[in-house]
mmCIF file with all atom_site columns, C-alpha atoms in Angstrom:
data_model
loop_
_atom_site.group_PDB
_atom_site.id
_atom_site.type_symbol
_atom_site.label_atom_id
_atom_site.label_alt_id
_atom_site.label_comp_id
_atom_site.label_asym_id
_atom_site.label_entity_id
_atom_site.label_seq_id
_atom_site.pdbx_PDB_ins_code
_atom_site.Cartn_x
_atom_site.Cartn_y
_atom_site.Cartn_z
_atom_site.occupancy
_atom_site.B_iso_or_equiv
_atom_site.pdbx_formal_charge
_atom_site.auth_seq_id
_atom_site.auth_comp_id
_atom_site.auth_asym_id
_atom_site.auth_atom_id
_atom_site.pdbx_PDB_model_num
ATOM 1   C CA . VAL D 1 1   ? 1.870  6.076  4.430  1.00 93.00 ? 1   VAL D CA 1
ATOM 2   C CA . GLN D 1 2   ? 3.184  2.646  5.468  1.00 95.00 ? 2   GLN D CA 1
ATOM 3   C CA . LEU D 1 3   ? 5.695  2.247  8.337  1.00 97.00 ? 3   LEU D CA 1
ATOM 4   C CA . GLN D 1 4   ? 7.925  -0.659 9.300  1.00 96.00 ? 4   GLN D CA 1
ATOM 5   C CA . ALA D 1 5   ? 10.065 -0.550 12.463 1.00 96.00 ? 5   ALA D CA 1
ATOM 6   C CA . SER D 1 6   ? 13.125 -2.663 13.080 1.00 97.00 ? 6   SER D CA 1
ATOM 7   C CA . GLY D 1 7   ? 16.288 -2.804 15.097 1.00 97.00 ? 7   GLY D CA 1
ATOM 8   C CA . GLY D 1 8   ? 15.064 -3.883 18.504 1.00 96.00 ? 8   GLY D CA 1
ATOM 9   C CA . GLY D 1 9   ? 16.988 -6.372 20.663 1.00 97.00 ? 9   GLY D CA 1
ATOM 10  C CA . THR D 1 10  ? 18.568 -6.937 24.057 1.00 97.00 ? 10  THR D CA 1
ATOM 11  C CA . VAL D 1 11  ? 21.319 -4.737 25.434 1.00 98.00 ? 11  VAL D CA 1
ATOM 12  C CA . GLN D 1 12  ? 22.902 -4.236 28.770 1.00 98.00 ? 12  GLN D CA 1
ATOM 13  C CA . ALA D 1 13  ? 22.291 -1.128 30.849 1.00 98.00 ? 13  ALA D CA 1
ATOM 14  C CA . GLY D 1 14  ? 24.513 1.752  29.645 1.00 97.00 ? 14  GLY D CA 1
ATOM 15  C CA . GLY D 1 15  ? 24.588 0.397  26.094 1.00 98.00 ? 15  GLY D CA 1
ATOM 16  C CA . SER D 1 16  ? 23.206 1.715  22.827 1.00 98.00 ? 16  SER D CA 1
ATOM 17  C CA . LEU D 1 17  ? 20.717 0.628  20.256 1.00 98.00 ? 17  LEU D CA 1
ATOM 18  C CA . ARG D 1 18  ? 19.493 2.155  17.020 1.00 98.00 ? 18  ARG D CA 1
ATOM 19  C CA . LEU D 1 19  ? 15.991 1.663  15.764 1.00 98.00 ? 19  LEU D CA 1
ATOM 20  C CA . SER D 1 20  ? 14.862 2.343  12.244 1.00 97.00 ? 20  SER D CA 1
ATOM 21  C CA . CYS D 1 21  ? 11.542 3.015  10.650 1.00 97.00 ? 21  CYS D CA 1
ATOM 22  C CA . ALA D 1 22  ? 11.142 2.556  6.911  1.00 96.00 ? 22  ALA D CA 1
ATOM 23  C CA . ALA D 1 23  ? 8.416  4.745  5.401  1.00 95.00 ? 23  ALA D CA 1
ATOM 24  C CA . SER D 1 24  ? 6.702  4.445  2.058  1.00 91.00 ? 24  SER D CA 1
ATOM 25  C CA . GLY D 1 25  ? 3.537  5.313  0.217  1.00 89.00 ? 25  GLY D CA 1
ATOM 26  C CA . ASP D 1 26  ? 3.422  9.124  0.388  1.00 88.00 ? 26  ASP D CA 1
ATOM 27  C CA . ILE D 1 27  ? 5.465  12.259 0.255  1.00 86.00 ? 27  ILE D CA 1
ATOM 28  C CA . LEU D 1 28  ? 7.133  12.358 3.651  1.00 89.00 ? 28  LEU D CA 1
ATOM 29  C CA . ASN D 1 29  ? 7.763  16.099 3.688  1.00 90.00 ? 29  ASN D CA 1
ATOM 30  C CA . LYS D 1 30  ? 4.115  16.473 4.714  1.00 92.00 ? 30  LYS D CA 1
ATOM 31  C CA . TYR D 1 31  ? 4.498  14.443 7.887  1.00 94.00 ? 31  TYR D CA 1
ATOM 32  C CA . THR D 1 32  ? 5.481  14.599 11.494 1.00 96.00 ? 32  THR D CA 1
ATOM 33  C CA . MET D 1 33  ? 7.162  11.336 12.411 1.00 96.00 ? 33  MET D CA 1
ATOM 34  C CA . ALA D 1 34  ? 7.437  10.002 15.950 1.00 97.00 ? 34  ALA D CA 1
ATOM 35  C CA . TRP D 1 35  ? 8.550  7.134  18.189 1.00 98.00 ? 35  TRP D CA 1
ATOM 36  C CA . PHE D 1 36  ? 6.454  5.804  21.053 1.00 98.00 ? 36  PHE D CA 1
ATOM 37  C CA . ARG D 1 37  ? 7.000  3.005  23.476 1.00 98.00 ? 37  ARG D CA 1
ATOM 38  C CA . GLN D 1 38  ? 4.805  0.868  25.696 1.00 98.00 ? 38  GLN D CA 1
ATOM 39  C CA . ALA D 1 39  ? 6.026  -1.181 28.624 1.00 96.00 ? 39  ALA D CA 1
ATOM 40  C CA . PRO D 1 40  ? 3.891  -4.016 30.074 1.00 92.00 ? 40  PRO D CA 1
ATOM 41  C CA . GLY D 1 41  ? 1.146  -2.621 32.282 1.00 94.00 ? 41  GLY D CA 1
ATOM 42  C CA . LYS D 1 42  ? 1.927  0.968  31.338 1.00 96.00 ? 42  LYS D CA 1
ATOM 43  C CA . GLU D 1 43  ? 0.378  3.478  28.940 1.00 96.00 ? 43  GLU D CA 1
ATOM 44  C CA . ARG D 1 44  ? 1.915  4.272  25.638 1.00 96.00 ? 44  ARG D CA 1
ATOM 45  C CA . GLU D 1 45  ? 4.526  6.965  25.906 1.00 96.00 ? 45  GLU D CA 1
ATOM 46  C CA . PHE D 1 46  ? 5.689  9.541  23.357 1.00 97.00 ? 46  PHE D CA 1
ATOM 47  C CA . ILE D 1 47  ? 9.506  9.605  23.311 1.00 97.00 ? 47  ILE D CA 1
ATOM 48  C CA . ALA D 1 48  ? 10.580 11.578 20.196 1.00 98.00 ? 48  ALA D CA 1
ATOM 49  C CA . GLY D 1 49  ? 9.169  13.403 17.275 1.00 97.00 ? 49  GLY D CA 1
ATOM 50  C CA . ILE D 1 50  ? 10.519 15.020 14.134 1.00 96.00 ? 50  ILE D CA 1
ATOM 51  C CA . ARG D 1 51  ? 9.044  17.109 11.395 1.00 95.00 ? 51  ARG D CA 1
ATOM 52  C CA . TRP D 1 52  ? 10.283 15.489 8.176  1.00 92.00 ? 52  TRP D CA 1
ATOM 53  C CA . SER D 1 53  ? 10.566 18.883 6.398  1.00 90.00 ? 53  SER D CA 1
ATOM 54  C CA . GLY D 1 54  ? 12.825 21.098 8.406  1.00 88.00 ? 54  GLY D CA 1
ATOM 55  C CA . GLY D 1 55  ? 13.883 18.579 10.982 1.00 91.00 ? 55  GLY D CA 1
ATOM 56  C CA . ASN D 1 56  ? 12.332 20.187 14.069 1.00 95.00 ? 56  ASN D CA 1
ATOM 57  C CA . THR D 1 57  ? 12.499 17.700 16.975 1.00 96.00 ? 57  THR D CA 1
ATOM 58  C CA . VAL D 1 58  ? 10.661 17.252 20.221 1.00 97.00 ? 58  VAL D CA 1
ATOM 59  C CA . TYR D 1 59  ? 11.668 15.018 23.155 1.00 97.00 ? 59  TYR D CA 1
ATOM 60  C CA . PRO D 1 60  ? 10.164 14.422 26.635 1.00 96.00 ? 60  PRO D CA 1
ATOM 61  C CA . ASP D 1 61  ? 12.460 14.926 29.618 1.00 95.00 ? 61  ASP D CA 1
ATOM 62  C CA . SER D 1 62  ? 12.581 11.205 30.246 1.00 92.00 ? 62  SER D CA 1
ATOM 63  C CA . VAL D 1 63  ? 14.841 10.662 27.199 1.00 95.00 ? 63  VAL D CA 1
ATOM 64  C CA . LYS D 1 64  ? 16.256 14.146 26.429 1.00 95.00 ? 64  LYS D CA 1
ATOM 65  C CA . GLY D 1 65  ? 20.009 13.934 26.051 1.00 96.00 ? 65  GLY D CA 1
ATOM 66  C CA . ARG D 1 66  ? 20.005 10.154 25.665 1.00 97.00 ? 66  ARG D CA 1
ATOM 67  C CA . PHE D 1 67  ? 17.798 9.534  22.579 1.00 98.00 ? 67  PHE D CA 1
ATOM 68  C CA . THR D 1 68  ? 18.207 11.204 19.192 1.00 98.00 ? 68  THR D CA 1
ATOM 69  C CA . ILE D 1 69  ? 15.667 11.134 16.369 1.00 97.00 ? 69  ILE D CA 1
ATOM 70  C CA . ASP D 1 70  ? 16.682 11.798 12.770 1.00 95.00 ? 70  ASP D CA 1
ATOM 71  C CA . ARG D 1 71  ? 15.683 10.964 9.273  1.00 93.00 ? 71  ARG D CA 1
ATOM 72  C CA . ASP D 1 72  ? 17.336 10.130 5.955  1.00 90.00 ? 72  ASP D CA 1
ATOM 73  C CA . ASN D 1 73  ? 15.555 11.723 3.035  1.00 80.00 ? 73  ASN D CA 1
ATOM 74  C CA . ALA D 1 74  ? 17.208 9.578  0.400  1.00 81.00 ? 74  ALA D CA 1
ATOM 75  C CA . LYS D 1 75  ? 16.371 6.372  2.187  1.00 80.00 ? 75  LYS D CA 1
ATOM 76  C CA . THR D 1 76  ? 12.990 7.530  3.511  1.00 91.00 ? 76  THR D CA 1
ATOM 77  C CA . THR D 1 77  ? 14.008 6.142  6.861  1.00 94.00 ? 77  THR D CA 1
ATOM 78  C CA . MET D 1 78  ? 13.710 7.506  10.294 1.00 95.00 ? 78  MET D CA 1
ATOM 79  C CA . TRP D 1 79  ? 16.100 6.575  13.060 1.00 96.00 ? 79  TRP D CA 1
ATOM 80  C CA . LEU D 1 80  ? 16.091 6.532  16.830 1.00 98.00 ? 80  LEU D CA 1
ATOM 81  C CA . GLN D 1 81  ? 19.554 6.394  18.349 1.00 98.00 ? 81  GLN D CA 1
ATOM 82  C CA . MET D 1 82  ? 19.256 5.314  22.013 1.00 98.00 ? 82  MET D CA 1
ATOM 83  C CA . ASP D 1 83  ? 22.316 5.798  24.237 1.00 98.00 ? 83  ASP D CA 1
ATOM 84  C CA . SER D 1 84  ? 22.905 5.257  27.994 1.00 97.00 ? 84  SER D CA 1
ATOM 85  C CA . LEU D 1 85  ? 20.030 2.828  28.040 1.00 97.00 ? 85  LEU D CA 1
ATOM 86  C CA . LYS D 1 86  ? 18.427 1.917  31.353 1.00 96.00 ? 86  LYS D CA 1
ATOM 87  C CA . PRO D 1 87  ? 16.337 -1.065 32.398 1.00 96.00 ? 87  PRO D CA 1
ATOM 88  C CA . GLU D 1 88  ? 13.288 1.222  32.564 1.00 95.00 ? 88  GLU D CA 1
ATOM 89  C CA . ASP D 1 89  ? 13.671 1.808  28.797 1.00 96.00 ? 89  ASP D CA 1
ATOM 90  C CA . THR D 1 90  ? 12.539 -1.810 28.244 1.00 97.00 ? 90  THR D CA 1
ATOM 91  C CA . ALA D 1 91  ? 9.375  -1.652 26.131 1.00 98.00 ? 91  ALA D CA 1
ATOM 92  C CA . VAL D 1 92  ? 7.900  -2.303 22.737 1.00 98.00 ? 92  VAL D CA 1
ATOM 93  C CA . TYR D 1 93  ? 8.844  0.661  20.513 1.00 98.00 ? 93  TYR D CA 1
ATOM 94  C CA . TYR D 1 94  ? 6.599  1.906  17.713 1.00 98.00 ? 94  TYR D CA 1
ATOM 95  C CA . CYS D 1 95  ? 7.073  4.464  14.943 1.00 98.00 ? 95  CYS D CA 1
ATOM 96  C CA . ALA D 1 96  ? 4.168  6.645  13.866 1.00 97.00 ? 96  ALA D CA 1
ATOM 97  C CA . ALA D 1 97  ? 3.316  9.368  11.387 1.00 97.00 ? 97  ALA D CA 1
ATOM 98  C CA . ASP D 1 98  ? 0.702  12.106 11.023 1.00 97.00 ? 98  ASP D CA 1
ATOM 99  C CA . LEU D 1 99  ? 0.024  15.010 8.695  1.00 96.00 ? 99  LEU D CA 1
ATOM 100 C CA . ALA D 1 100 ? -0.498 17.458 11.549 1.00 95.00 ? 100 ALA D CA 1
ATOM 101 C CA . TYR D 1 101 ? 2.353  19.417 13.230 1.00 95.00 ? 101 TYR D CA 1
ATOM 102 C CA . PHE D 1 102 ? 3.373  17.361 16.307 1.00 95.00 ? 102 PHE D CA 1
ATOM 103 C CA . PRO D 1 103 ? -0.137 16.131 17.151 1.00 95.00 ? 103 PRO D CA 1
ATOM 104 C CA . THR D 1 104 ? -1.203 14.394 20.316 1.00 92.00 ? 104 THR D CA 1
ATOM 105 C CA . GLU D 1 105 ? -2.607 11.575 18.279 1.00 95.00 ? 105 GLU D CA 1
ATOM 106 C CA . TYR D 1 106 ? -1.058 9.857  15.290 1.00 97.00 ? 106 TYR D CA 1
ATOM 107 C CA . ASP D 1 107 ? -2.944 8.283  12.364 1.00 97.00 ? 107 ASP D CA 1
ATOM 108 C CA . TYR D 1 108 ? -0.352 5.904  10.986 1.00 97.00 ? 108 TYR D CA 1
ATOM 109 C CA . TRP D 1 109 ? 1.539  3.261  12.901 1.00 97.00 ? 109 TRP D CA 1
ATOM 110 C CA . GLY D 1 110 ? 4.179  0.619  12.251 1.00 96.00 ? 110 GLY D CA 1
ATOM 111 C CA . GLN D 1 111 ? 4.432  -2.630 14.027 1.00 95.00 ? 111 GLN D CA 1
ATOM 112 C CA . GLY D 1 112 ? 6.342  -2.656 17.243 1.00 95.00 ? 112 GLY D CA 1
ATOM 113 C CA . THR D 1 113 ? 9.928  -3.745 17.913 1.00 97.00 ? 113 THR D CA 1
ATOM 114 C CA . GLN D 1 114 ? 10.950 -5.046 21.320 1.00 98.00 ? 114 GLN D CA 1
ATOM 115 C CA . VAL D 1 115 ? 13.786 -3.412 23.257 1.00 98.00 ? 115 VAL D CA 1
ATOM 116 C CA . THR D 1 116 ? 15.036 -5.088 26.386 1.00 98.00 ? 116 THR D CA 1
ATOM 117 C CA . VAL D 1 117 ? 17.609 -3.521 28.631 1.00 98.00 ? 117 VAL D CA 1
ATOM 118 C CA . SER D 1 118 ? 19.196 -5.864 31.183 1.00 97.00 ? 118 SER D CA 1
ATOM 119 C CA . SER D 1 119 ? 20.712 -4.667 34.451 1.00 92.00 ? 119 SER D CA 1
#
């Protein structure tokens, strides 16, 4: 499966941003899709996951209630709606996919998209 992330940019604290990840090349019902982020000097962090078939979602406490992951079957696109953004949300955001059910490691990655939250 091929992934392409887009939608990053600069936003003020408290604002919102919506990232998208276009997927192609395979039947997406087989996959778990996810978003990760990596800030300078920090490890990559899992921030949201969704099972394409069924729509089960998982979030870490750091973004729960502020970020929402969803997918559009017709457009084969995954979204990450980010609300109430904080400066600490600044990072490069990546979408990922794997055939396993919410794995700890993902096999397929899109390129990153930069999100900058100004205070």
